[in-house]
Amino acid sequence: MRPEGRQPDALRPLSFEMGWSPYAEGSCLISFGNTKVLCTASVEENVPPWLRGQGKGWVTGEYAMLPRATHQRNRREVQSGKPSGRTQEIQRLIGRSLRAAVDLKALGERQIVVDCDVLQADGGTRTAAITGAWLALKAAVAYLMEEGVLKTDPVIAQIAAVSAGVVNGDCVLDLEYEEDRVAETDANFVLTSTGGVIEVQATAEDTPMTQSQFDQIFALARRGVTDLCAAQLKALGQ
Amino acid sequence: MRPEGRQPDALRPLSFEMGWSPYAEGSCLISFGNTKVLCTASVEENVPPWLRGQGKGWVTGEYAMLPRATHQRNRREVQSGKPSGRTQEIQRLIGRSLRAAVDLKALGERQIVVDCDVLQADGGTRTAAITGAWLALKAAVAYLMEEGVLKTDPVIAQIAAVSAGVVNGDCVLDLEYEEDRVAETDANFVLTSTGGVIEVQATAEDTPMTQSQFDQIFALARRGVTDLCAAQLKALGQ
Amino acid sequence: MRPEGRQPDALRPLSFEMGWSPYAEGSCLISFGNTKVLCTASVEENVPPWLRGQGKGWVTGEYAMLPRATHQRNRREVQSGKPSGRTQEIQRLIGRSLRAAVDLKALGERQIVVDCDVLQADGGTRTAAITGAWLALKAAVAYLMEEGVLKTDPVIAQIAAVSAGVVNGDCVLDLEYEEDRVAETDANFVLTSTGGVIEVQATAEDTPMTQSQFDQIFALARRGVTDLCAAQLKALGQ
Amino acid sequence: MRPEGRQPDALRPLSFEMGWSPYAEGSCLISFGNTKVLCTASVEENVPPWLRGQGKGWVTGEYAMLPRATHQRNRREVQSGKPSGRTQEIQRLIGRSLRAAVDLKALGERQIVVDCDVLQADGGTRTAAITGAWLALKAAVAYLMEEGVLKTDPVIAQIAAVSAGVVNGDCVLDLEYEEDRVAETDANFVLTSTGGVIEVQATAEDTPMTQSQFDQIFALARRGVTDLCAAQLKALGQ
Amino acid sequence: MRPEGRQPDALRPLSFEMGWSPYAEGSCLISFGNTKVLCTASVEENVPPWLRGQGKGWVTGEYAMLPRATHQRNRREVQSGKPSGRTQEIQRLIGRSLRAAVDLKALGERQIVVDCDVLQADGGTRTAAITGAWLALKAAVAYLMEEGVLKTDPVIAQIAAVSAGVVNGDCVLDLEYEEDRVAETDANFVLTSTGGVIEVQATAEDTPMTQSQFDQIFALARRGVTDLCAAQLKALGQ
Amino acid sequence: MRPEGRQPDALRPLSFEMGWSPYAEGSCLISFGNTKVLCTASVEENVPPWLRGQGKGWVTGEYAMLPRATHQRNRREVQSGKPSGRTQEIQRLIGRSLRAAVDLKALGERQIVVDCDVLQADGGTRTAAITGAWLALKAAVAYLMEEGVLKTDPVIAQIAAVSAGVVNGDCVLDLEYEEDRVAETDANFVLTSTGGVIEVQATAEDTPMTQSQFDQIFALARRGVTDLCAAQLKALGQ
């Protein structure tokens, strides 16, 4: 039995507050159950130095957690002078995932930075971040199109992310913290609305998983992403 | 004329959401107009090394801003490897102010860390942080008393903070960003509910202020803190 | 056509020099074609602070590249003051993979650090590192058993790693640098000799891959790991 | 009774050695009793990047203490990799105070950096630093005028700084170390020779001060700055 | 008696593998007994910023040790965020020594970086590094001449380095680790093939050496460098 | 001709102010011409962790320059987050040299840190630092003996340091800045009053020196150290 009687293939309650931030070009406060991530997309009219003059844009992501987003307080990363390995891994994942959804040529020589700040953490923060980041990005692009800065939409794919894993031998979707900390396997999937595979990261903590378990959690993730994509479109009013 | 027709001695609309964070021992999401700061108080059953074995507790504060809390995105401080001078100044101010409100002996050998994370910044973030931090601290102490960990309340003073300054020659209370960036003088006052002075930080940016201007802004601050203290008590249900 | 006429499902020429380092408790200089990684396993009679007194051991990995292991010289990471995000990701991957192969209780309260230093880099450095690291670990454990420090072998699984990906629409095994830099998808698989799945990391660079492509590269990886495991046993003289 | 029978409103013995450094464009070794600060003003014919091309100059201050300036040796800040929060606060204070005394347009597109290095510390180092820094700055400007680089004097105000505080319930001026470490309140005032208020920083360590105490220490500081300004002029030979 | 019956004035067995690295413009894997250093010379078509536009080139060296090059594992320097003092000293020494062998004008506005990575350490790593670095540099220059980039050879001197010291009162050449750790004096000499003195670094650990001891070890070093230079020429096929 | 008509074998005017610092256990402000170094010796009743419990003491040195000690202002090292390679080299040299003069067993389990802060730099700062550091150390030991903490003097040798070099083909003693910056060779010698050799560091900048030049500058240094040792004894009142 999962917490609160959730079915193995059920997502937690979802919510999206588009435009939560008054200053960002695009923003979304996304919740996967008790996990809350504020995603803000900032448009900058320049690109990183190594990309200058190539007529292409860039999309990148940053990720952080408030110190008391979690059950126990965590030390701020600025205190140790650098982002942890975990933070860097997640940032790179968010950036890669978003770039796979964007035609960087069509974006033009500008950059969109999507900040994903975890206000509350109850498992699945990186998948909530990616799912919300796509919405913030989409909103920022809508803003650029309204302003006439962009003529065509550079967002060429709809993406969402979800976790799945093996907990006490059962394959389950969208793990919360209590499940995550005892899971045998934890996996994150970034998929497109049309079934394309952008990123798979599956890790067996102690016991290797079987091929069959891997196949089952992948199937759960596909179903979860389908639901997330539907909810994203609704949040965009489509 | 001030933005939105505000009177020189008027605070911006205030709001307090006690218990915003489900995990922290005490928390408050405070708003001074568009400035929003999430204050969470975390209780730790140990003290910094230099204080061990002295039968006294410690209270400290940390402060940060989300990168897109502001009109323009700011780089995360973790990227430059250390908190900026401004951040450190504010953190030290929050910690000193809170400690002036607490009997550290009565707190016992434990530490309360109050994190003040600015979600939106429209001027006055440090004063909102202190005013909200006191509420989060108070809630954490209430929790410790309910749990029977503390028998007597170590919070011996009620404190709040507000800014005041000289803008285009006029003395005004609680500056918002548009006022702050053109102010001749910006000052922050941390005062107790009974008129005690905990901290005064007044800075003339270009033009020195006159003694009379200093006296006027101090008077505005005293009035502001009186209103803030009343609102704090209301937020605590008293 | 692949470089040097290699078949899509063929590994590059493999070589293993066990005991390359005269000082380490276990070592292996592994080559996957032109990729050469020196793996040394060092036994330390203590564990990280957070694990002390639990009667369990620890296995961890570190990874680095010589500045001129590559076609163009890279700046040393010590110059920028911290390991890059990529390095940290790989280090975490090596450590997790090795720990999945070891019964940490049976290892006792000691640590084995496996250093993977890339002397030459021609693609697949992280998979060569894991495959060689398992051999160095195995040799260090053999040393501990010969010395009578360990009575039973704590290595409970045989693991190896290989990359597979989509290059110009073709699914291929064990990409070399020239393939890797133009690949649509690059994936790394850490598997056990008995078909268990320890880690899957698949990344589509520009174009999402199809489910069918993902299935094909996974099948290639399974075949590759079978061959690598056979070669590992031969290197151990079994 | 104060140490050595000093009156509550008396400064410690002052001394100024103008031109102590043979290389700096302006310099002053200032003493407030046993506190000795070497202030050197360096002229640089460029401005920080964010100010370029605006036809304005910049004045900034740096502050440090020799490790054995104090009764107990302090660790060098370079060992911890960054200036402490206290050092940064003082540096920012020195810079702001000096800039309030200078017409940056009249300075032209150049920078004056005033280094304040504490050779001996017996309380009041930051106020001695500001008072001496103004003299070093003034000397550097005199040098630029003699050289014909500047036609008009950009120093538009005379400033000095002094501390005042509450010690054992008494309001006293210019605290030395033995007083400072037991003071209830410590405050620093940067004022102009004509009574203008540039910076007030008052901090109650344990007990909030009363409004009346604040007013008294402010009055002491005004008297102290008047004396310091007279001594500054004498040091300049005016 | 020295280890393995070596004579006081004898070098350890030498070996040179030119061209060990397939990617570097010049490379040499050098061994002084069990000490093995991989030296790679990388040509970069630019110079450090402070040298631009002067029609001169630059030669610099970097030095590092693999963590398990030694009997006990050493922590990677990147973990502590900066090269150690020892590493920096050695890097500076390598760079200075190489530059003394090169006409920087004749090199043209380009840089050669020689990386010296110690794969195994048994004493004398810095002298092996310098001796091998000169060979790698020479090979890189030969490559530039073959490519027609350089018309004349900018290498104007042949250099080599060796250690000598006082061990248990005896003056000996080319100390290995077991000697080095008990030596009263350790000295490193960088000399030219024609008897020129480039660098002398002699350090008495506990007991000062006598003038006569200093003269003896210098004489040993001169003899050692003569042999090293002959071996270098042989490695170059001359 | 040398500046101010100095003879090739002449030291610059020397001065020593013993007890310059009121707080340090031993101190000396030493001048070699315009080079001024403040040396303070601080006694700490503990030793570095790796030396604890061995009944031995430790002596170490630190070195820094004020930013405007030089003709042009230098950036503070704390700004770049770490001591430069040059600073670390000099600190290690000072520490090694002082330890060669002390019987660490006789010192007992305590540490003496000698800080050498360059107030003015005109060449030869490291040799002035060592010469002054020995005096500060000697004074701190005298203090410990007066206090009855030490019964026997642990300082077993008298040391001093001086530079010598080749300038325009001439061998000269104690180079000042104007000579140093054009010297072909710069060497530093740390010797004992009885002719013992503690440290030799000789560096040819462009042109290798001949054996004969090396012998000449060594002879100059021996003469210089003899004079410095006599002056040290005079400063100690012996």
PDB file of C-alpha atoms in Angstrom, chain D residues 20-25 34 36 38 40-44 62-64 66-71 73 76-83 91 113 115-117 119-122, chain F residues 20-25 34 36 38 40-44 62-64 66-71 73 76-83 91 113 115-117 119-122:
ATOM      1  CA  TRP D  20      54.206  57.977   5.746  1.00  0.00           C
ATOM      2  CA  SER D  21      54.350  55.878   2.592  1.00  0.00           C
ATOM      3  CA  PRO D  22      56.975  56.938   0.026  1.00  0.00           C
ATOM      4  CA  TYR D  23      55.176  55.383  -2.947  1.00  0.00           C
ATOM      5  CA  ALA D  24      51.460  56.196  -2.516  1.00  0.00           C
ATOM      6  CA  GLU D  25      50.014  59.366  -4.051  1.00  0.00           C
ATOM      7  CA  ASN D  34      46.913  52.762  20.607  1.00  0.00           C
ATOM      8  CA  LYS D  36      47.161  52.785  14.426  1.00  0.00           C
ATOM      9  CA  LEU D  38      48.053  53.183   7.744  1.00  0.00           C
ATOM     10  CA  THR D  40      47.289  55.015   1.538  1.00  0.00           C
ATOM     11  CA  ALA D  41      45.495  56.522  -1.441  1.00  0.00           C
ATOM     12  CA  SER D  42      46.374  55.085  -4.851  1.00  0.00           C
ATOM     13  CA  VAL D  43      45.329  56.822  -8.052  1.00  0.00           C
ATOM     14  CA  GLU D  44      44.457  54.566 -10.969  1.00  0.00           C
ATOM     15  CA  GLU D  62      39.763  48.499   1.443  1.00  0.00           C
ATOM     16  CA  TYR D  63      40.374  47.455   5.016  1.00  0.00           C
ATOM     17  CA  ALA D  64      42.437  44.784   6.683  1.00  0.00           C
ATOM     18  CA  LEU D  66      47.641  42.624  10.406  1.00  0.00           C
ATOM     19  CA  PRO D  67      47.284  39.254  12.159  1.00  0.00           C
ATOM     20  CA  ARG D  68      48.982  40.471  15.314  1.00  0.00           C
ATOM     21  CA  ALA D  69      47.491  43.961  15.392  1.00  0.00           C
ATOM     22  CA  THR D  70      45.371  42.616  18.245  1.00  0.00           C
ATOM     23  CA  HIS D  71      45.955  41.219  21.710  1.00  0.00           C
ATOM     24  CA  ARG D  73      46.688  36.730  16.923  1.00  0.00           C
ATOM     25  CA  ARG D  76      44.776  35.907   7.972  1.00  0.00           C
ATOM     26  CA  GLU D  77      41.597  36.268   5.954  1.00  0.00           C
ATOM     27  CA  VAL D  78      43.360  34.973   2.839  1.00  0.00           C
ATOM     28  CA  GLN D  79      43.552  31.605   4.607  1.00  0.00           C
ATOM     29  CA  SER D  80      39.778  31.288   4.640  1.00  0.00           C
ATOM     30  CA  GLY D  81      39.607  32.395   1.038  1.00  0.00           C
ATOM     31  CA  LYS D  82      37.515  35.510   1.455  1.00  0.00           C
ATOM     32  CA  PRO D  83      37.164  38.687   3.475  1.00  0.00           C
ATOM     33  CA  GLN D  91      35.125  48.297   3.441  1.00  0.00           C
ATOM     34  CA  VAL D 113      41.582  53.344  -3.879  1.00  0.00           C
ATOM     35  CA  ASP D 115      43.751  51.136   1.644  1.00  0.00           C
ATOM     36  CA  CYS D 116      43.311  51.187   5.390  1.00  0.00           C
ATOM     37  CA  ASP D 117      45.603  48.657   7.034  1.00  0.00           C
ATOM     38  CA  LEU D 119      48.835  47.979  12.261  1.00  0.00           C
ATOM     39  CA  GLN D 120      47.584  48.098  15.868  1.00  0.00           C
ATOM     40  CA  ALA D 121      44.033  47.657  17.058  1.00  0.00           C
ATOM     41  CA  ASP D 122      42.710  49.033  20.315  1.00  0.00           C
TER      42      ASP D 122
ATOM     43  CA  TRP F  20      57.634  47.677  17.740  1.00  0.00           C
ATOM     44  CA  SER F  21      54.357  45.855  18.406  1.00  0.00           C
ATOM     45  CA  PRO F  22      52.922  46.286  21.906  1.00  0.00           C
ATOM     46  CA  TYR F  23      50.921  43.053  21.849  1.00  0.00           C
ATOM     47  CA  ALA F  24      53.171  40.412  20.261  1.00  0.00           C
ATOM     48  CA  GLU F  25      55.450  38.289  22.459  1.00  0.00           C
ATOM     49  CA  ASN F  34      63.697  51.337   1.889  1.00  0.00           C
ATOM     50  CA  LYS F  36      60.543  47.664   5.767  1.00  0.00           C
ATOM     51  CA  LEU F  38      57.210  44.191  10.490  1.00  0.00           C
ATOM     52  CA  THR F  40      55.856  39.682  15.019  1.00  0.00           C
ATOM     53  CA  ALA F  41      56.227  36.404  16.863  1.00  0.00           C
ATOM     54  CA  SER F  42      53.080  34.997  18.466  1.00  0.00           C
ATOM     55  CA  VAL F  43      53.247  32.160  20.979  1.00  0.00           C
ATOM     56  CA  GLU F  44      50.375  29.681  20.889  1.00  0.00           C
ATOM     57  CA  GLU F  62      53.575  33.843   7.277  1.00  0.00           C
ATOM     58  CA  TYR F  63      54.290  36.575   4.780  1.00  0.00           C
ATOM     59  CA  ALA F  64      52.241  39.270   3.103  1.00  0.00           C
ATOM     60  CA  LEU F  66      50.421  45.692   2.087  1.00  0.00           C
ATOM     61  CA  PRO F  67      48.776  46.546  -1.247  1.00  0.00           C
ATOM     62  CA  ARG F  68      50.652  49.824  -1.553  1.00  0.00           C
ATOM     63  CA  ALA F  69      53.991  48.652  -0.165  1.00  0.00           C
ATOM     64  CA  THR F  70      55.144  48.792  -3.778  1.00  0.00           C
ATOM     65  CA  HIS F  71      55.550  51.443  -6.450  1.00  0.00           C
ATOM     66  CA  ARG F  73      49.396  49.105  -5.990  1.00  0.00           C
ATOM     67  CA  ARG F  76      45.062  42.036  -2.048  1.00  0.00           C
ATOM     68  CA  GLU F  77      45.537  38.283  -2.177  1.00  0.00           C
ATOM     69  CA  VAL F  78      42.315  37.741  -0.233  1.00  0.00           C
ATOM     70  CA  GLN F  79      40.502  39.045  -3.307  1.00  0.00           C
ATOM     71  CA  SER F  80      41.692  36.130  -5.403  1.00  0.00           C
ATOM     72  CA  GLY F  81      40.850  33.731  -2.602  1.00  0.00           C
ATOM     73  CA  LYS F  82      44.269  32.287  -1.952  1.00  0.00           C
ATOM     74  CA  PRO F  83      47.874  33.234  -1.364  1.00  0.00           C
ATOM     75  CA  GLN F  91      56.155  31.472   3.639  1.00  0.00           C
ATOM     76  CA  VAL F 113      54.013  31.879  14.418  1.00  0.00           C
ATOM     77  CA  ASP F 115      54.208  37.054  10.784  1.00  0.00           C
ATOM     78  CA  CYS F 116      56.269  39.044   8.316  1.00  0.00           C
ATOM     79  CA  ASP F 117      54.235  41.898   6.885  1.00  0.00           C
ATOM     80  CA  LEU F 119      55.080  47.701   4.900  1.00  0.00           C
ATOM     81  CA  GLN F 120      57.430  48.965   2.171  1.00  0.00           C
ATOM     82  CA  ALA F 121      59.030  46.946  -0.580  1.00  0.00           C
ATOM     83  CA  ASP F 122      62.231  47.919  -2.340  1.00  0.00           C
TER      84      ASP F 122
END
